[in-house]
mmCIF file with all atom_site columns, C-alpha atoms in Angstrom:
data_model
loop_
_atom_site.group_PDB
_atom_site.id
_atom_site.type_symbol
_atom_site.label_atom_id
_atom_site.label_alt_id
_atom_site.label_comp_id
_atom_site.label_asym_id
_atom_site.label_entity_id
_atom_site.label_seq_id
_atom_site.pdbx_PDB_ins_code
_atom_site.Cartn_x
_atom_site.Cartn_y
_atom_site.Cartn_z
_atom_site.occupancy
_atom_site.B_iso_or_equiv
_atom_site.pdbx_formal_charge
_atom_site.auth_seq_id
_atom_site.auth_comp_id
_atom_site.auth_asym_id
_atom_site.auth_atom_id
_atom_site.pdbx_PDB_model_num
ATOM 1   C CA . MET K 1 1   ? -14.453 -16.805 -1.787  1.00 0.00 ? 16  MET K CA 1
ATOM 2   C CA . PRO K 1 2   ? -13.194 -16.230 -5.351  1.00 0.00 ? 17  PRO K CA 1
ATOM 3   C CA . ALA K 1 3   ? -11.251 -13.129 -4.241  1.00 0.00 ? 18  ALA K CA 1
ATOM 4   C CA . ALA K 1 4   ? -9.605  -15.110 -1.433  1.00 0.00 ? 19  ALA K CA 1
ATOM 5   C CA . MET K 1 5   ? -8.610  -17.836 -3.875  1.00 0.00 ? 20  MET K CA 1
ATOM 6   C CA . LEU K 1 6   ? -7.191  -15.247 -6.273  1.00 0.00 ? 21  LEU K CA 1
ATOM 7   C CA . MET K 1 7   ? -5.115  -13.718 -3.469  1.00 0.00 ? 22  MET K CA 1
ATOM 8   C CA . ALA K 1 8   ? -3.816  -17.122 -2.365  1.00 0.00 ? 23  ALA K CA 1
ATOM 9   C CA . SER K 1 9   ? -2.799  -17.879 -5.953  1.00 0.00 ? 24  SER K CA 1
ATOM 10  C CA . LEU K 1 10  ? -1.231  -14.432 -6.292  1.00 0.00 ? 25  LEU K CA 1
ATOM 11  C CA . GLN K 1 11  ? 0.815   -14.856 -3.103  1.00 0.00 ? 26  GLN K CA 1
ATOM 12  C CA . GLY K 1 12  ? 2.064   -18.250 -4.214  1.00 0.00 ? 27  GLY K CA 1
ATOM 13  C CA . SER K 1 13  ? 3.034   -16.910 -7.635  1.00 0.00 ? 28  SER K CA 1
ATOM 14  C CA . LEU K 1 14  ? 4.764   -13.918 -6.066  1.00 0.00 ? 29  LEU K CA 1
ATOM 15  C CA . ARG K 1 15  ? 6.808   -16.154 -3.753  1.00 0.00 ? 30  ARG K CA 1
ATOM 16  C CA . THR K 1 16  ? 7.791   -18.402 -6.642  1.00 0.00 ? 31  THR K CA 1
ATOM 17  C CA . LEU K 1 17  ? 8.907   -15.476 -8.797  1.00 0.00 ? 32  LEU K CA 1
ATOM 18  C CA . ILE K 1 18  ? 10.873  -13.884 -5.945  1.00 0.00 ? 33  ILE K CA 1
ATOM 19  C CA . SER K 1 19  ? 12.554  -17.239 -5.237  1.00 0.00 ? 34  SER K CA 1
ATOM 20  C CA . ALA K 1 20  ? 13.502  -17.376 -8.914  1.00 0.00 ? 35  ALA K CA 1
ATOM 21  C CA . GLY K 1 21  ? 15.322  -14.043 -8.498  1.00 0.00 ? 36  GLY K CA 1
ATOM 22  C CA . PHE K 1 22  ? 12.852  -11.610 -10.083 1.00 0.00 ? 37  PHE K CA 1
ATOM 23  C CA . ARG K 1 23  ? 12.539  -8.149  -8.515  1.00 0.00 ? 38  ARG K CA 1
ATOM 24  C CA . GLY K 1 24  ? 10.934  -4.782  -9.150  1.00 0.00 ? 39  GLY K CA 1
ATOM 25  C CA . SER K 1 25  ? 9.139   -4.042  -12.376 1.00 0.00 ? 40  SER K CA 1
ATOM 26  C CA . GLU K 1 26  ? 10.340  -7.283  -13.999 1.00 0.00 ? 41  GLU K CA 1
ATOM 27  C CA . LEU K 1 27  ? 8.727   -9.257  -11.152 1.00 0.00 ? 42  LEU K CA 1
ATOM 28  C CA . ILE K 1 28  ? 5.448   -7.379  -11.527 1.00 0.00 ? 43  ILE K CA 1
ATOM 29  C CA . ARG K 1 29  ? 5.418   -7.856  -15.329 1.00 0.00 ? 44  ARG K CA 1
ATOM 30  C CA . LYS K 1 30  ? 5.892   -11.620 -14.849 1.00 0.00 ? 45  LYS K CA 1
ATOM 31  C CA . LEU K 1 31  ? 3.125   -11.658 -12.231 1.00 0.00 ? 46  LEU K CA 1
ATOM 32  C CA . ASN K 1 32  ? 0.826   -9.725  -14.577 1.00 0.00 ? 47  ASN K CA 1
ATOM 33  C CA . HIS K 1 33  ? 1.538   -12.196 -17.377 1.00 0.00 ? 48  HIS K CA 1
ATOM 34  C CA . TYR K 1 34  ? 0.495   -15.056 -15.074 1.00 0.00 ? 49  TYR K CA 1
ATOM 35  C CA . LEU K 1 35  ? -2.673  -13.217 -13.978 1.00 0.00 ? 50  LEU K CA 1
ATOM 36  C CA . CYS K 1 36  ? -3.720  -12.422 -17.556 1.00 0.00 ? 51  CYS K CA 1
ATOM 37  C CA . ARG K 1 37  ? -3.496  -16.088 -18.488 1.00 0.00 ? 52  ARG K CA 1
ATOM 38  C CA . ASN K 1 38  ? -4.990  -17.583 -15.317 1.00 0.00 ? 53  ASN K CA 1
ATOM 39  C CA . THR K 1 39  ? -7.769  -15.321 -14.056 1.00 0.00 ? 54  THR K CA 1
ATOM 40  C CA . PRO K 1 40  ? -11.230 -14.555 -15.420 1.00 0.00 ? 55  PRO K CA 1
ATOM 41  C CA . ASP K 1 41  ? -11.647 -11.419 -17.532 1.00 0.00 ? 56  ASP K CA 1
ATOM 42  C CA . ASN K 1 42  ? -13.756 -9.771  -14.822 1.00 0.00 ? 57  ASN K CA 1
ATOM 43  C CA . ARG K 1 43  ? -10.924 -9.930  -12.238 1.00 0.00 ? 58  ARG K CA 1
ATOM 44  C CA . LEU K 1 44  ? -8.036  -7.566  -11.682 1.00 0.00 ? 59  LEU K CA 1
ATOM 45  C CA . VAL K 1 45  ? -5.477  -7.018  -8.950  1.00 0.00 ? 60  VAL K CA 1
ATOM 46  C CA . THR K 1 46  ? -4.065  -3.808  -7.543  1.00 0.00 ? 61  THR K CA 1
ATOM 47  C CA . LEU K 1 47  ? -0.748  -4.215  -5.824  1.00 0.00 ? 62  LEU K CA 1
ATOM 48  C CA . PHE K 1 48  ? 1.936   -2.187  -4.088  1.00 0.00 ? 63  PHE K CA 1
ATOM 49  C CA . TYR K 1 49  ? 5.295   -3.961  -4.101  1.00 0.00 ? 64  TYR K CA 1
ATOM 50  C CA . GLY K 1 50  ? 8.290   -2.498  -2.312  1.00 0.00 ? 65  GLY K CA 1
ATOM 51  C CA . GLU K 1 51  ? 11.785  -3.490  -1.297  1.00 0.00 ? 66  GLU K CA 1
ATOM 52  C CA . LEU K 1 52  ? 13.202  -1.495  1.619   1.00 0.00 ? 67  LEU K CA 1
ATOM 53  C CA . ASN K 1 53  ? 16.897  -1.509  2.459   1.00 0.00 ? 68  ASN K CA 1
ATOM 54  C CA . LEU K 1 54  ? 16.786  -1.288  6.245   1.00 0.00 ? 69  LEU K CA 1
ATOM 55  C CA . PHE K 1 55  ? 20.267  0.236   6.525   1.00 0.00 ? 70  PHE K CA 1
ATOM 56  C CA . THR K 1 56  ? 20.119  2.894   3.812   1.00 0.00 ? 71  THR K CA 1
ATOM 57  C CA . GLY K 1 57  ? 16.388  3.606   3.827   1.00 0.00 ? 72  GLY K CA 1
ATOM 58  C CA . THR K 1 58  ? 16.180  3.175   0.062   1.00 0.00 ? 73  THR K CA 1
ATOM 59  C CA . LEU K 1 59  ? 12.729  1.978   -1.006  1.00 0.00 ? 74  LEU K CA 1
ATOM 60  C CA . ARG K 1 60  ? 12.307  0.650   -4.542  1.00 0.00 ? 75  ARG K CA 1
ATOM 61  C CA . TYR K 1 61  ? 8.660   0.185   -5.382  1.00 0.00 ? 76  TYR K CA 1
ATOM 62  C CA . VAL K 1 62  ? 6.062   -0.547  -8.025  1.00 0.00 ? 77  VAL K CA 1
ATOM 63  C CA . ASN K 1 63  ? 2.497   0.637   -7.539  1.00 0.00 ? 78  ASN K CA 1
ATOM 64  C CA . ALA K 1 64  ? 0.233   -1.324  -9.887  1.00 0.00 ? 79  ALA K CA 1
ATOM 65  C CA . GLY K 1 65  ? -2.962  0.705   -9.594  1.00 0.00 ? 80  GLY K CA 1
ATOM 66  C CA . HIS K 1 66  ? -3.140  0.423   -5.797  1.00 0.00 ? 81  HIS K CA 1
ATOM 67  C CA . ASN K 1 67  ? -4.223  3.209   -3.443  1.00 0.00 ? 82  ASN K CA 1
ATOM 68  C CA . PRO K 1 68  ? -1.220  5.520   -3.237  1.00 0.00 ? 83  PRO K CA 1
ATOM 69  C CA . PRO K 1 69  ? 0.644   5.032   0.044   1.00 0.00 ? 84  PRO K CA 1
ATOM 70  C CA . PHE K 1 70  ? 1.351   8.147   2.092   1.00 0.00 ? 85  PHE K CA 1
ATOM 71  C CA . TRP K 1 71  ? 5.008   9.055   2.650   1.00 0.00 ? 86  TRP K CA 1
ATOM 72  C CA . LEU K 1 72  ? 5.266   11.245  5.735   1.00 0.00 ? 87  LEU K CA 1
ATOM 73  C CA . GLN K 1 73  ? 8.631   12.967  5.632   1.00 0.00 ? 88  GLN K CA 1
ATOM 74  C CA . THR K 1 74  ? 10.586  14.418  8.558   1.00 0.00 ? 89  THR K CA 1
ATOM 75  C CA . GLU K 1 75  ? 10.039  17.984  7.340   1.00 0.00 ? 90  GLU K CA 1
ATOM 76  C CA . GLY K 1 76  ? 6.286   17.396  7.703   1.00 0.00 ? 91  GLY K CA 1
ATOM 77  C CA . GLU K 1 77  ? 5.751   17.027  3.959   1.00 0.00 ? 92  GLU K CA 1
ATOM 78  C CA . LEU K 1 78  ? 3.289   14.398  2.843   1.00 0.00 ? 93  LEU K CA 1
ATOM 79  C CA . GLU K 1 79  ? 3.732   12.773  -0.551  1.00 0.00 ? 94  GLU K CA 1
ATOM 80  C CA . LEU K 1 80  ? 1.601   10.134  -2.265  1.00 0.00 ? 95  LEU K CA 1
ATOM 81  C CA . LEU K 1 81  ? 3.364   7.237   -3.980  1.00 0.00 ? 96  LEU K CA 1
ATOM 82  C CA . GLU K 1 82  ? 1.169   7.319   -7.062  1.00 0.00 ? 97  GLU K CA 1
ATOM 83  C CA . ALA K 1 83  ? 0.664   4.432   -9.462  1.00 0.00 ? 98  ALA K CA 1
ATOM 84  C CA . THR K 1 84  ? 3.638   3.474   -11.598 1.00 0.00 ? 99  THR K CA 1
ATOM 85  C CA . GLY K 1 85  ? 1.522   1.116   -13.683 1.00 0.00 ? 100 GLY K CA 1
ATOM 86  C CA . MET K 1 86  ? -2.039  -0.039  -14.149 1.00 0.00 ? 101 MET K CA 1
ATOM 87  C CA . ALA K 1 87  ? -3.832  -2.745  -12.199 1.00 0.00 ? 102 ALA K CA 1
ATOM 88  C CA . LEU K 1 88  ? -2.705  -6.276  -13.055 1.00 0.00 ? 103 LEU K CA 1
ATOM 89  C CA . GLY K 1 89  ? -4.556  -8.920  -15.036 1.00 0.00 ? 104 GLY K CA 1
ATOM 90  C CA . ILE K 1 90  ? -6.073  -6.529  -17.577 1.00 0.00 ? 105 ILE K CA 1
ATOM 91  C CA . VAL K 1 91  ? -3.516  -6.040  -20.358 1.00 0.00 ? 106 VAL K CA 1
ATOM 92  C CA . GLU K 1 92  ? -0.880  -8.616  -21.303 1.00 0.00 ? 107 GLU K CA 1
ATOM 93  C CA . GLU K 1 93  ? 1.949   -6.071  -21.819 1.00 0.00 ? 108 GLU K CA 1
ATOM 94  C CA . PRO K 1 94  ? 1.294   -3.031  -19.600 1.00 0.00 ? 109 PRO K CA 1
ATOM 95  C CA . THR K 1 95  ? 3.756   -0.231  -18.979 1.00 0.00 ? 110 THR K CA 1
ATOM 96  C CA . ILE K 1 96  ? 5.092   -0.769  -15.465 1.00 0.00 ? 111 ILE K CA 1
ATOM 97  C CA . SER K 1 97  ? 7.859   1.331   -14.014 1.00 0.00 ? 112 SER K CA 1
ATOM 98  C CA . GLU K 1 98  ? 9.779   1.281   -10.779 1.00 0.00 ? 113 GLU K CA 1
ATOM 99  C CA . GLN K 1 99  ? 10.408  4.276   -8.530  1.00 0.00 ? 114 GLN K CA 1
ATOM 100 C CA . THR K 1 100 ? 12.873  4.871   -5.717  1.00 0.00 ? 115 THR K CA 1
ATOM 101 C CA . ILE K 1 101 ? 12.578  7.059   -2.645  1.00 0.00 ? 116 ILE K CA 1
ATOM 102 C CA . GLN K 1 102 ? 14.868  7.591   0.333   1.00 0.00 ? 117 GLN K CA 1
ATOM 103 C CA . LEU K 1 103 ? 13.296  7.167   3.778   1.00 0.00 ? 118 LEU K CA 1
ATOM 104 C CA . LYS K 1 104 ? 15.160  9.097   6.457   1.00 0.00 ? 119 LYS K CA 1
ATOM 105 C CA . PRO K 1 105 ? 15.078  7.930   10.081  1.00 0.00 ? 120 PRO K CA 1
ATOM 106 C CA . ALA K 1 106 ? 11.648  8.611   11.663  1.00 0.00 ? 121 ALA K CA 1
ATOM 107 C CA . GLU K 1 107 ? 9.950   8.915   8.259   1.00 0.00 ? 122 GLU K CA 1
ATOM 108 C CA . GLN K 1 108 ? 7.013   6.641   7.686   1.00 0.00 ? 123 GLN K CA 1
ATOM 109 C CA . LEU K 1 109 ? 4.815   5.096   5.052   1.00 0.00 ? 124 LEU K CA 1
ATOM 110 C CA . LEU K 1 110 ? 1.117   4.393   5.441   1.00 0.00 ? 125 LEU K CA 1
ATOM 111 C CA . LEU K 1 111 ? -0.204  1.677   3.136   1.00 0.00 ? 126 LEU K CA 1
ATOM 112 C CA . TYR K 1 112 ? -3.914  0.907   3.076   1.00 0.00 ? 127 TYR K CA 1
ATOM 113 C CA . THR K 1 113 ? -6.627  -0.902  1.180   1.00 0.00 ? 128 THR K CA 1
ATOM 114 C CA . ASP K 1 114 ? -9.652  0.728   -0.420  1.00 0.00 ? 129 ASP K CA 1
ATOM 115 C CA . GLY K 1 115 ? -11.825 -0.507  2.458   1.00 0.00 ? 130 GLY K CA 1
ATOM 116 C CA . ILE K 1 116 ? -10.362 2.431   4.401   1.00 0.00 ? 131 ILE K CA 1
ATOM 117 C CA . SER K 1 117 ? -10.828 5.213   1.843   1.00 0.00 ? 132 SER K CA 1
ATOM 118 C CA . GLU K 1 118 ? -14.159 3.869   0.546   1.00 0.00 ? 133 GLU K CA 1
ATOM 119 C CA . ALA K 1 119 ? -15.781 3.253   3.967   1.00 0.00 ? 134 ALA K CA 1
ATOM 120 C CA . LEU K 1 120 ? -19.267 4.759   3.744   1.00 0.00 ? 135 LEU K CA 1
ATOM 121 C CA . ASN K 1 121 ? -21.326 6.473   6.418   1.00 0.00 ? 136 ASN K CA 1
ATOM 122 C CA . LYS K 1 122 ? -25.146 6.504   6.550   1.00 0.00 ? 137 LYS K CA 1
ATOM 123 C CA . ARG K 1 123 ? -25.241 9.504   4.157   1.00 0.00 ? 138 ARG K CA 1
ATOM 124 C CA . LEU K 1 124 ? -23.245 7.379   1.663   1.00 0.00 ? 139 LEU K CA 1
ATOM 125 C CA . GLU K 1 125 ? -20.204 9.659   2.014   1.00 0.00 ? 140 GLU K CA 1
ATOM 126 C CA . ALA K 1 126 ? -16.824 7.962   1.669   1.00 0.00 ? 141 ALA K CA 1
ATOM 127 C CA . PHE K 1 127 ? -14.115 8.435   4.294   1.00 0.00 ? 142 PHE K CA 1
ATOM 128 C CA . GLY K 1 128 ? -11.762 9.348   1.444   1.00 0.00 ? 143 GLY K CA 1
ATOM 129 C CA . GLU K 1 129 ? -8.113  10.301  1.154   1.00 0.00 ? 144 GLU K CA 1
ATOM 130 C CA . GLU K 1 130 ? -8.672  13.801  2.541   1.00 0.00 ? 145 GLU K CA 1
ATOM 131 C CA . ARG K 1 131 ? -10.023 12.529  5.879   1.00 0.00 ? 146 ARG K CA 1
ATOM 132 C CA . LEU K 1 132 ? -7.323  9.866   5.970   1.00 0.00 ? 147 LEU K CA 1
ATOM 133 C CA . THR K 1 133 ? -4.685  12.562  5.415   1.00 0.00 ? 148 THR K CA 1
ATOM 134 C CA . GLU K 1 134 ? -6.125  14.710  8.207   1.00 0.00 ? 149 GLU K CA 1
ATOM 135 C CA . SER K 1 135 ? -6.238  11.766  10.601  1.00 0.00 ? 150 SER K CA 1
ATOM 136 C CA . LEU K 1 136 ? -2.679  10.702  9.716   1.00 0.00 ? 151 LEU K CA 1
ATOM 137 C CA . LEU K 1 137 ? -1.306  14.201  10.280  1.00 0.00 ? 152 LEU K CA 1
ATOM 138 C CA . ARG K 1 138 ? -3.231  14.593  13.544  1.00 0.00 ? 153 ARG K CA 1
ATOM 139 C CA . HIS K 1 139 ? -1.859  11.321  14.954  1.00 0.00 ? 154 HIS K CA 1
ATOM 140 C CA . LYS K 1 140 ? 1.542   11.051  13.234  1.00 0.00 ? 155 LYS K CA 1
ATOM 141 C CA . LYS K 1 141 ? 3.550   11.013  16.477  1.00 0.00 ? 156 LYS K CA 1
ATOM 142 C CA . LEU K 1 142 ? 1.930   7.801   17.732  1.00 0.00 ? 157 LEU K CA 1
ATOM 143 C CA . SER K 1 143 ? 3.802   4.504   17.550  1.00 0.00 ? 158 SER K CA 1
ATOM 144 C CA . PRO K 1 144 ? 3.080   2.598   14.320  1.00 0.00 ? 159 PRO K CA 1
ATOM 145 C CA . ARG K 1 145 ? 0.841   0.119   16.199  1.00 0.00 ? 160 ARG K CA 1
ATOM 146 C CA . ASP K 1 146 ? -1.134  2.899   17.936  1.00 0.00 ? 161 ASP K CA 1
ATOM 147 C CA . LEU K 1 147 ? -1.326  4.880   14.705  1.00 0.00 ? 162 LEU K CA 1
ATOM 148 C CA . VAL K 1 148 ? -2.942  1.932   12.902  1.00 0.00 ? 163 VAL K CA 1
ATOM 149 C CA . ARG K 1 149 ? -5.421  1.391   15.743  1.00 0.00 ? 164 ARG K CA 1
ATOM 150 C CA . THR K 1 150 ? -6.310  5.089   15.892  1.00 0.00 ? 165 THR K CA 1
ATOM 151 C CA . LEU K 1 151 ? -6.779  5.411   12.125  1.00 0.00 ? 166 LEU K CA 1
ATOM 152 C CA . VAL K 1 152 ? -9.086  2.378   12.101  1.00 0.00 ? 167 VAL K CA 1
ATOM 153 C CA . LYS K 1 153 ? -11.066 3.863   15.001  1.00 0.00 ? 168 LYS K CA 1
ATOM 154 C CA . ASP K 1 154 ? -11.391 7.155   13.078  1.00 0.00 ? 169 ASP K CA 1
ATOM 155 C CA . VAL K 1 155 ? -12.750 5.302   10.042  1.00 0.00 ? 170 VAL K CA 1
ATOM 156 C CA . GLN K 1 156 ? -15.147 3.243   12.159  1.00 0.00 ? 171 GLN K CA 1
ATOM 157 C CA . SER K 1 157 ? -16.386 6.350   14.017  1.00 0.00 ? 172 SER K CA 1
ATOM 158 C CA . PHE K 1 158 ? -16.987 8.106   10.702  1.00 0.00 ? 173 PHE K CA 1
ATOM 159 C CA . ALA K 1 159 ? -18.873 5.149   9.233   1.00 0.00 ? 174 ALA K CA 1
ATOM 160 C CA . ALA K 1 160 ? -20.891 4.126   12.321  1.00 0.00 ? 175 ALA K CA 1
ATOM 161 C CA . PRO K 1 161 ? -23.435 2.628   12.496  1.00 0.00 ? 176 PRO K CA 1
ATOM 162 C CA . VAL K 1 162 ? -23.047 1.365   8.907   1.00 0.00 ? 177 VAL K CA 1
ATOM 163 C CA . LYS K 1 163 ? -21.505 -2.119  8.712   1.00 0.00 ? 178 LYS K CA 1
ATOM 164 C CA . GLN K 1 164 ? -18.753 -2.149  6.121   1.00 0.00 ? 179 GLN K CA 1
ATOM 165 C CA . SER K 1 165 ? -18.576 -4.857  3.465   1.00 0.00 ? 180 SER K CA 1
ATOM 166 C CA . ASP K 1 166 ? -14.900 -4.485  2.527   1.00 0.00 ? 181 ASP K CA 1
ATOM 167 C CA . ASP K 1 167 ? -11.814 -5.288  4.569   1.00 0.00 ? 182 ASP K CA 1
ATOM 168 C CA . MET K 1 168 ? -9.911  -2.440  6.220   1.00 0.00 ? 183 MET K CA 1
ATOM 169 C CA . THR K 1 169 ? -6.208  -3.067  6.123   1.00 0.00 ? 184 THR K CA 1
ATOM 170 C CA . LEU K 1 170 ? -3.531  -0.586  7.185   1.00 0.00 ? 185 LEU K CA 1
ATOM 171 C CA . MET K 1 171 ? 0.201   -0.909  7.551   1.00 0.00 ? 186 MET K CA 1
ATOM 172 C CA . VAL K 1 172 ? 2.615   1.684   8.903   1.00 0.00 ? 187 VAL K CA 1
ATOM 173 C CA . VAL K 1 173 ? 6.342   1.396   8.208   1.00 0.00 ? 188 VAL K CA 1
ATOM 174 C CA . ARG K 1 174 ? 8.538   3.752   10.221  1.00 0.00 ? 189 ARG K CA 1
ATOM 175 C CA . ARG K 1 175 ? 12.264  3.798   9.583   1.00 0.00 ? 190 ARG K CA 1
ATOM 176 C CA . GLN K 1 176 ? 14.326  3.546   12.722  1.00 0.00 ? 191 GLN K CA 1
ATOM 177 C CA . PRO K 1 177 ? 17.847  4.929   12.931  1.00 0.00 ? 192 PRO K CA 1
ATOM 178 C CA . PRO K 1 178 ? 20.525  2.276   12.452  1.00 0.00 ? 193 PRO K CA 1
ATOM 179 C CA . PRO K 1 179 ? 21.944  0.810   15.646  1.00 0.00 ? 194 PRO K CA 1
ATOM 180 C CA . PRO K 1 180 ? 25.106  2.521   16.943  1.00 0.00 ? 195 PRO K CA 1
ATOM 181 C CA . GLY K 1 181 ? 28.275  1.128   15.420  1.00 0.00 ? 196 GLY K CA 1
ATOM 182 C CA . SER K 1 182 ? 26.596  -0.351  12.315  1.00 0.00 ? 197 SER K CA 1
ATOM 183 C CA . SER K 1 183 ? 27.658  0.865   8.898   1.00 0.00 ? 198 SER K CA 1
#
């Protein structure tokens, strides 16, 4: 329950700061300041925050210690969007930077929680980023919805029959080409 309450508080704070006009690294610094003052010392938050321009494909993001999302490019290259700052709620004035990438049509991002990469099987082996990478590349042509379902099934098959204690959250963002006639 405490983690759920922390997330509810975090979401509310994030909405308030966005409504006040904060964006990017400035937004995340303000959020970190709030967390440092209002959460117990034994709590921290990892967070991936991104703003995607749907017409240009420009993604501005901050990765505060979260699992690095996978960027699957049209040429078949796979890049990790590594941390641009440390987890939040630890240090009052952390170094947090913002990065920008350009998503071309048909390129996709896979964002996930550590419940995916840290899912354990009965031999106490973690699913890990390597298996996630292999599964993503094997199924990359599926629709985003089917890709998420298939990746979760791969993790569950790997971990069976062990019941997992952490949530498994995945999100796939695939850039579509702009509609004809839009500029």
